[in-house]
CSV table of C-alpha atoms and ligand atoms in Angstrom, one decimal:
chain,number,residue,atom,x,y,z
A,1,MET,CA,143.8,97.1,73.0
A,2,ASN,CA,142.2,100.1,71.3
A,3,LYS,CA,138.8,101.6,72.0
A,4,ASP,CA,137.0,99.9,69.1
A,5,GLU,CA,138.2,96.5,70.3
A,6,ILE,CA,137.0,97.2,73.8
A,7,LEU,CA,133.6,98.4,72.5
A,8,GLN,CA,133.3,95.3,70.5
A,9,MET,CA,133.8,93.1,73.5
A,10,LEU,CA,131.5,95.2,75.7
A,11,THR,CA,128.6,94.8,73.2
A,12,VAL,CA,129.1,91.3,71.9
A,13,LYS,CA,125.8,89.6,71.5
A,14,ASP,CA,126.4,86.5,73.5
A,15,ALA,CA,128.9,87.2,76.3
A,16,THR,CA,129.5,83.5,77.3
A,17,ALA,CA,132.8,83.3,75.4
A,18,LEU,CA,133.9,86.6,76.8
A,19,TYR,CA,133.3,85.4,80.4
A,20,ALA,CA,135.2,82.2,79.6
A,21,GLU,CA,138.2,84.1,78.2
A,22,ALA,CA,138.2,86.4,81.2
A,23,ASP,CA,138.2,83.4,83.5
A,24,ARG,CA,141.1,81.9,81.5
A,25,VAL,CA,143.1,85.1,81.8
A,26,ARG,CA,142.3,85.3,85.5
A,27,ARG,CA,143.5,81.7,86.0
A,28,GLU,CA,146.7,82.3,84.0
A,29,TYR,CA,147.7,85.6,85.5
A,30,VAL,CA,146.4,85.5,89.1
A,31,GLY,CA,145.6,81.9,89.8
A,32,ASP,CA,142.7,80.2,91.6
A,33,ALA,CA,143.2,81.7,95.0
A,34,VAL,CA,140.6,84.3,96.1
A,35,HIS,CA,141.8,87.0,98.6
A,36,LEU,CA,139.5,87.9,101.4
A,37,ARG,CA,139.8,91.4,102.7
A,38,GLY,CA,137.9,92.4,105.8
A,39,LEU,CA,136.1,95.6,105.3
A,40,ILE,CA,135.6,98.0,108.2
A,41,GLU,CA,133.3,100.9,107.5
A,42,PHE,CA,134.4,103.0,110.4
A,43,SER,CA,132.5,106.3,109.9
A,44,ASN,CA,129.6,107.4,107.6
A,45,ALA,CA,130.3,111.1,108.2
A,46,CYS,CA,130.7,112.7,104.8
A,47,GLY,CA,131.3,116.3,103.6
A,48,ARG,CA,130.6,115.5,100.0
A,49,ASP,CA,127.2,115.6,98.3
A,50,CYS,CA,127.6,113.1,95.4
A,51,LEU,CA,124.2,112.6,93.8
A,52,TYR,CA,124.3,108.8,93.8
A,53,CYS,CA,125.4,108.1,97.3
A,54,GLY,CA,123.2,107.2,100.2
A,55,ILE,CA,125.5,108.8,102.8
A,56,ARG,CA,125.8,112.1,100.9
A,57,ARG,CA,126.1,115.2,103.2
A,58,SER,CA,122.6,116.5,102.6
A,59,ASN,CA,120.8,113.2,103.3
A,60,ARG,CA,119.2,114.0,106.6
A,61,SER,CA,117.6,110.6,107.0
A,62,VAL,CA,121.0,109.1,107.8
A,63,GLN,CA,122.0,108.7,111.4
A,64,ARG,CA,125.7,109.5,111.5
A,65,TYR,CA,128.3,107.5,113.4
A,66,ARG,CA,132.0,107.5,114.1
A,67,MET,CA,133.7,104.5,115.5
A,68,SER,CA,136.4,105.4,118.1
A,69,VAL,CA,140.0,104.5,117.3
A,70,ASP,CA,139.8,101.8,120.0
A,71,GLU,CA,136.7,100.3,118.4
A,72,ILE,CA,138.4,100.2,115.0
A,73,PHE,CA,141.4,98.5,116.5
A,74,ALA,CA,139.2,95.9,118.3
A,75,CYS,CA,137.5,95.2,115.0
A,76,ALA,CA,140.9,94.7,113.3
A,77,LYS,CA,141.9,92.3,116.0
A,78,GLU,CA,138.8,90.3,115.5
A,79,ALA,CA,139.4,90.2,111.8
A,80,LYS,CA,142.9,88.9,112.4
A,81,ILE,CA,141.5,86.1,114.7
A,82,LEU,CA,138.9,85.2,112.0
A,83,GLY,CA,141.8,84.6,109.6
A,84,PHE,CA,142.0,87.7,107.5
A,85,LYS,CA,145.4,88.7,106.2
A,86,SER,CA,144.3,92.1,105.0
A,87,LEU,CA,141.9,94.8,105.9
A,88,VAL,CA,140.1,97.7,104.1
A,89,LEU,CA,139.4,100.7,106.2
A,90,GLN,CA,136.7,102.8,104.6
A,91,SER,CA,134.8,105.9,105.6
A,92,GLY,CA,133.0,108.9,104.2
A,93,GLU,CA,135.2,111.9,103.2
A,94,SER,CA,135.4,114.1,106.3
A,95,ALA,CA,137.8,115.4,108.8
A,96,GLN,CA,136.4,113.3,111.6
A,97,TYR,CA,139.8,111.9,112.6
A,98,THR,CA,143.1,113.8,112.9
A,99,LEU,CA,146.0,112.7,110.9
A,100,ASP,CA,147.8,111.7,114.1
A,101,GLU,CA,144.8,109.6,115.2
A,102,MET,CA,144.8,107.8,111.8
A,103,CYS,CA,148.5,107.3,111.8
A,104,SER,CA,148.7,105.9,115.3
A,105,LEU,CA,145.8,103.5,114.5
A,106,LEU,CA,147.7,102.3,111.4
A,107,ARG,CA,150.9,101.8,113.4
A,108,ARG,CA,149.1,99.9,116.1
A,109,ILE,CA,147.3,97.6,113.6
A,110,LYS,CA,150.6,97.0,111.8
A,111,GLN,CA,152.7,96.3,114.8
A,112,GLU,CA,150.2,94.2,116.8
A,113,GLN,CA,148.2,92.5,114.0
A,114,GLY,CA,150.7,92.5,111.1
A,115,LEU,CA,147.7,92.9,108.7
A,116,ALA,CA,148.0,94.4,105.2
A,117,ILE,CA,146.0,97.6,105.2
A,118,THR,CA,144.0,99.3,102.4
A,119,LEU,CA,142.6,102.8,103.0
A,120,SER,CA,139.6,104.1,101.3
A,121,ILE,CA,139.0,107.5,102.9
A,122,GLY,CA,139.0,109.9,99.9
A,123,GLU,CA,140.8,112.9,98.7
A,124,LYS,CA,143.7,114.2,100.9
A,125,THR,CA,146.8,116.3,100.5
A,126,ARG,CA,150.0,114.7,99.3
A,127,ALA,CA,151.6,115.2,102.7
A,128,GLU,CA,148.7,113.4,104.4
A,129,TYR,CA,149.0,110.5,101.9
A,130,GLU,CA,152.7,110.3,102.6
A,131,ALA,CA,152.1,110.2,106.4
A,132,LEU,CA,149.5,107.5,106.1
A,133,LYS,CA,151.9,105.4,104.0
A,134,GLN,CA,154.7,105.9,106.4
A,135,ALA,CA,152.5,104.9,109.3
A,136,GLY,CA,151.9,101.5,107.6
A,137,ALA,CA,149.0,101.6,105.1
A,138,ASP,CA,149.9,99.5,102.1
A,139,ARG,CA,147.2,100.3,99.6
A,140,TYR,CA,144.7,103.0,98.7
A,141,LEU,CA,141.4,102.8,96.9
A,142,LEU,CA,140.1,106.0,95.3
A,143,ARG,CA,137.6,105.4,92.4
A,144,PHE,CA,137.7,108.0,89.7
A,145,GLU,CA,134.0,107.0,89.2
A,146,THR,CA,133.8,108.0,85.6
A,147,SER,CA,136.3,109.3,83.0
A,148,SER,CA,133.7,111.7,81.5
A,149,GLU,CA,134.4,115.1,82.9
A,150,LYS,CA,130.9,116.3,82.2
A,151,LEU,CA,129.3,113.3,84.0
A,152,PHE,CA,131.8,113.7,86.9
A,153,CYS,CA,130.8,117.3,87.4
A,154,GLU,CA,127.1,116.5,87.3
A,155,LEU,CA,127.3,113.7,89.8
A,156,LYS,CA,129.9,115.1,92.1
A,157,PRO,CA,129.0,118.8,92.3
A,158,ASP,CA,131.5,119.6,95.0
A,159,SER,CA,134.5,117.7,93.5
A,160,LEU,CA,136.9,118.3,90.7
A,161,GLN,CA,137.9,115.5,88.4
A,162,GLN,CA,141.4,117.1,88.0
A,163,LYS,CA,141.8,117.0,91.8
A,164,ARG,CA,140.9,113.3,91.9
A,165,MET,CA,143.4,112.5,89.2
A,166,GLN,CA,146.0,114.5,91.0
A,167,CYS,CA,145.3,112.5,94.2
A,168,LEU,CA,145.7,109.2,92.3
A,169,ALA,CA,149.1,110.5,91.0
A,170,TRP,CA,150.2,111.4,94.6
A,171,LEU,CA,149.1,108.0,95.9
A,172,ARG,CA,151.4,106.4,93.4
A,173,GLU,CA,154.2,108.8,94.1
A,174,VAL,CA,154.2,108.2,97.8
A,175,GLY,CA,154.4,104.4,97.2
A,176,PHE,CA,150.9,103.1,97.7
A,177,GLN,CA,149.6,100.1,95.7
A,178,VAL,CA,146.8,102.0,94.0
A,179,GLY,CA,143.2,100.9,93.3
A,180,SER,CA,140.6,102.8,91.4
A,181,GLY,CA,137.6,102.2,89.3
A,182,ILE,CA,134.1,103.3,88.4
A,183,MET,CA,130.4,102.7,88.7
A,184,VAL,CA,128.8,101.0,85.8
A,185,GLY,CA,125.3,102.0,84.6
A,186,LEU,CA,125.4,105.5,86.0
A,187,PRO,CA,122.5,107.7,84.7
A,188,GLY,CA,123.9,109.5,81.7
A,189,GLN,CA,126.8,107.0,81.1
A,190,THR,CA,127.2,105.5,77.7
A,191,ILE,CA,129.0,102.4,76.5
A,192,SER,CA,131.6,104.6,74.9
A,193,MET,CA,132.3,106.2,78.2
A,194,ILE,CA,132.8,102.8,79.8
A,195,ALA,CA,135.3,102.0,77.1
A,196,ASP,CA,137.1,105.3,77.9
A,197,ASP,CA,137.0,104.3,81.6
A,198,ILE,CA,138.8,101.1,80.8
A,199,LEU,CA,141.4,102.9,78.7
A,200,LEU,CA,142.0,105.2,81.7
A,201,MET,CA,142.4,102.3,84.1
A,202,GLN,CA,145.0,100.9,81.8
A,203,GLU,CA,146.8,104.3,81.6
A,204,LEU,CA,146.8,104.6,85.4
A,205,ASP,CA,148.5,101.1,85.5
A,206,LEU,CA,146.4,100.2,88.5
A,207,ASP,CA,147.2,97.5,91.0
A,208,MET,CA,143.5,97.0,91.8
A,209,VAL,CA,140.3,97.8,90.0
A,210,GLY,CA,137.4,98.3,92.2
A,211,PHE,CA,134.1,98.8,90.5
A,212,GLY,CA,130.5,97.9,90.7
A,213,PRO,CA,127.0,98.5,89.4
A,214,PHE,CA,125.2,101.8,90.2
A,215,ILE,CA,122.3,101.1,92.4
A,216,ALA,CA,119.6,103.8,92.7
A,217,ASP,CA,119.0,104.9,96.3
A,218,PRO,CA,115.5,106.3,96.9
A,219,THR,CA,116.9,108.8,99.5
A,220,THR,CA,119.1,110.5,96.9
A,221,PRO,CA,118.3,112.8,93.9
A,222,LEU,CA,119.0,109.8,91.6
A,223,GLY,CA,116.4,107.6,93.4
A,224,ASP,CA,114.3,107.2,90.3
A,225,ALA,CA,117.1,106.4,87.9
A,226,GLY,CA,117.3,102.8,86.9
A,227,SER,CA,120.0,100.6,88.5
A,228,ALA,CA,122.7,98.9,86.4
A,229,SER,CA,122.2,95.4,85.1
A,230,LEU,CA,124.4,92.5,86.2
A,231,ASP,CA,125.0,91.7,82.5
A,232,LEU,CA,126.7,95.1,81.8
A,233,THR,CA,128.6,94.8,85.0
A,234,LEU,CA,130.0,91.3,84.2
A,235,ARG,CA,130.8,92.4,80.6
A,236,THR,CA,132.8,95.3,82.0
A,237,LEU,CA,134.5,93.1,84.5
A,238,ALA,CA,135.5,90.5,81.9
A,239,VAL,CA,136.9,93.2,79.6
A,240,ILE,CA,138.9,94.8,82.4
A,241,ARG,CA,140.4,91.4,83.2
A,242,ILE,CA,141.2,90.6,79.6
A,243,VAL,CA,142.8,94.0,79.0
A,244,MET,CA,144.6,94.5,82.3
A,245,LYS,CA,145.6,90.9,83.1
A,246,ASN,CA,147.4,90.8,86.5
A,247,VAL,CA,145.3,93.2,88.5
A,248,HIS,CA,143.3,92.4,91.6
A,249,ILE,CA,139.6,92.7,90.9
A,250,PRO,CA,137.0,92.3,93.7
A,251,ALA,CA,133.6,90.8,93.3
A,252,THR,CA,132.1,93.7,95.1
A,253,THR,CA,129.2,93.8,97.5
A,254,ALA,CA,127.2,95.9,95.0
A,255,MET,CA,127.4,93.0,92.5
A,256,GLY,CA,125.9,90.7,95.2
A,257,THR,CA,123.2,93.2,95.8
A,258,ILE,CA,121.8,93.4,92.3
A,259,ASP,CA,121.8,89.6,92.0
A,260,PRO,CA,122.0,87.0,94.8
A,261,GLU,CA,124.5,85.0,92.7
A,262,GLY,CA,126.3,88.2,91.6
A,263,ARG,CA,129.5,87.6,93.4
A,264,GLN,CA,129.9,84.0,92.3
A,265,LYS,CA,129.2,85.0,88.7
A,266,ALA,CA,131.8,87.8,89.0
A,267,LEU,CA,134.4,85.3,90.4
A,268,LYS,CA,133.8,83.2,87.3
A,269,ALA,CA,134.1,86.2,84.9
A,270,GLY,CA,137.5,87.5,86.0
A,271,ALA,CA,137.3,88.6,89.7
A,272,ASN,CA,139.7,87.3,92.3
A,273,VAL,CA,139.0,89.2,95.5
A,274,LEU,CA,136.1,89.4,98.0
A,275,MET,CA,135.7,92.0,100.7
A,276,PRO,CA,133.5,90.6,103.5
A,277,ASN,CA,132.1,93.2,105.8
A,278,VAL,CA,133.5,93.0,109.3
A,279,THR,CA,132.0,96.2,110.6
A,280,PRO,CA,130.2,95.8,113.9
A,281,THR,CA,126.6,95.0,113.1
A,282,GLN,CA,125.2,98.0,115.0
A,283,TYR,CA,126.8,100.3,112.4
A,284,ARG,CA,126.1,98.5,109.2
A,285,GLU,CA,122.6,99.8,108.6
A,286,MET,CA,123.9,103.3,108.8
A,287,TYR,CA,126.5,102.7,106.1
A,288,GLN,CA,124.4,102.2,103.1
A,289,LEU,CA,125.8,103.9,100.0
A,290,TYR,CA,122.9,102.1,98.2
A,291,PRO,CA,119.9,100.1,99.4
A,292,GLY,CA,119.6,96.3,99.6
A,293,LYS,CA,123.2,95.5,100.8
A,294,PRO,CA,123.2,91.9,101.9
A,295,GLY,CA,124.4,90.6,105.3
A,296,LEU,CA,123.4,93.7,107.3
A,297,LYS,CA,122.7,91.7,110.3
A,298,GLN,CA,125.3,89.0,110.0
A,299,ALA,CA,128.1,88.8,112.5
A,300,PRO,CA,131.7,89.0,111.0
A,301,SER,CA,132.3,85.3,111.6
A,302,ASP,CA,129.1,84.5,109.7
A,303,THR,CA,130.1,86.6,106.7
A,304,PHE,CA,133.7,85.1,106.8
A,305,ASP,CA,132.4,81.6,106.8
A,306,THR,CA,129.7,82.4,104.2
A,307,LEU,CA,132.3,83.6,101.8
A,308,VAL,CA,134.8,80.8,102.4
A,309,ARG,CA,131.9,78.4,101.5
A,310,LEU,CA,131.0,80.6,98.4
A,311,VAL,CA,134.7,80.4,97.2
A,312,GLN,CA,134.8,76.6,97.8
A,313,SER,CA,131.4,76.1,96.1
A,314,ILE,CA,132.9,77.3,92.8
A,315,GLY,CA,136.0,75.2,93.1
A,316,ARG,CA,138.4,77.9,94.1
A,317,THR,CA,140.6,78.3,97.2
A,318,VAL,CA,141.0,81.0,99.8
A,319,ALA,CA,144.4,82.7,99.6
A,320,ASP,CA,146.7,82.3,102.5
A,321,ASP,CA,148.9,85.4,101.8
A,322,ALA,CA,148.2,89.1,102.1
A,323,GLY,CA,147.4,89.5,98.4
A,324,HIS,CA,149.7,92.4,97.6
A,325,SER,CA,149.9,93.8,94.1
A,326,LEU,CA,150.9,91.3,91.5
A,327,LYS,CA,152.8,94.0,89.7
A,328,ILE,CA,155.3,94.7,92.5
A,329,LEU,CA,155.9,91.0,93.2
A,330,LYS,CA,157.0,90.4,89.7
B,1,LIG,N1,125.5,102.5,93.9
B,1,LIG,C1,126.7,101.8,93.7
B,1,LIG,N2,127.9,102.2,94.2
B,1,LIG,C2,127.9,103.3,94.9
B,1,LIG,N3,128.9,104.0,95.4
B,1,LIG,C3,128.5,105.1,96.0
B,1,LIG,N4,127.1,105.2,95.9
B,1,LIG,C4,126.8,104.1,95.1
B,1,LIG,C5,125.5,103.7,94.6
B,1,LIG,N5,124.4,104.3,94.8
B,1,LIG,C6,130.4,103.5,95.3
B,1,LIG,C7,131.2,104.7,94.7
B,1,LIG,C8,132.3,104.9,95.8
B,1,LIG,C9,132.3,103.5,96.5
B,1,LIG,C10,132.9,103.6,97.9
B,1,LIG,O1,130.9,103.2,96.5
B,1,LIG,O2,131.9,104.2,93.5
B,1,LIG,O3,133.6,105.2,95.3
C-alpha cells in the first residue's frame, strides 16, 4: 500500500468500516485468540531525558526503584502460576544491572519457568543484544517512536534516530523477534508523519507493533500539550493491521488510560495482545510514563482475571500458547 492510500484510510470520515475491515483481517491472519503477556516493570531508573516521559532522568519528583534479580525472578514465578505463557521485562534505559546479572536472570526464568521472554530495556550494543538472546530472551521491543528525524531530535534530545535504527537492525541480526512502534498524537506530529511511520513499520518487517496514544504528563516539559484522541489511535491501529496483516499488535495500557473501554475497542479494531501488569503493587506508582494508568493498586491475579473477563466479554478466547511471531511459524 502506498502513502496516499494509507493517508486516505487514516482520514476517512467515518471509520466504522475501517475498524470492521481491520477486525476481519485480524480474524483471518491471527485468529480469535488473545495473547496475555505479563509485564514486569523492574526498574524506573533512566539515563534518558525524553521530553514526553514521566520517568525521564531530570524528573526529580520520581522516586527511583530497582527490583533485585531475586524479586524479578519471584515475580516471573508468580506470573507462571497465574497462567502466563510469556513475560515482558521492561525498565528505563540505564546500566543498573550488569550484563551477567541480566543473562543469569534470563537463563533462570527460561530453565525453571519455561516462559517466553520479551525484553524492553532500550538501546544496547550488538554484543549485549547477542548475549541477551543467547541467554534465553526471545523477543525485543524498541519503539522508534516517530519516523520524523526532526521530531525525534526534539523529543529525545540525548538520542540519535540513526542509533535507534541501528539497534533495530542488530536485534534482527542476532535473531530476536522484533517489536517496534510509535506514539500517536505527539506534539508536532502530523498525519503525514503517521503514514510515514506505518511505511517504516512495513519496511522493518516487524513481528510486533507496539504503539499507543501520547498522554501528556504534567511533570514533564510537554505537560501542557494535548493528549492523543482514541479515534486517531484506533484509526492508526486499524491501518497497521490492514497493511501488515500477520503481526502481533497489543491493545496497550495507554489505550485503556485515555478511554476506560479503550482496550476492548482496540481488540475490535485489529489488536490481538494484552499486556497485564504483574509488577509488585508497591512499585507501580513509581513507574508512570504518563499519568492515569489503570490498575495501579490491583494485585497481579486481579489484573489477570480482569483481562480474561475482558477478552471473554467481547467473544474472544485467551491463547494457550506462547504467542511467538506469526512470521517465523509460517
Ligand atoms: N504517553 C504515552 N506513551 C509514552 N511512552 C513514554 N512516555 C509516554 C507518554 N507520555 C511510551 C514510549 C516508550 C514506551 C515504553 O512508553 O513510546 O517507548
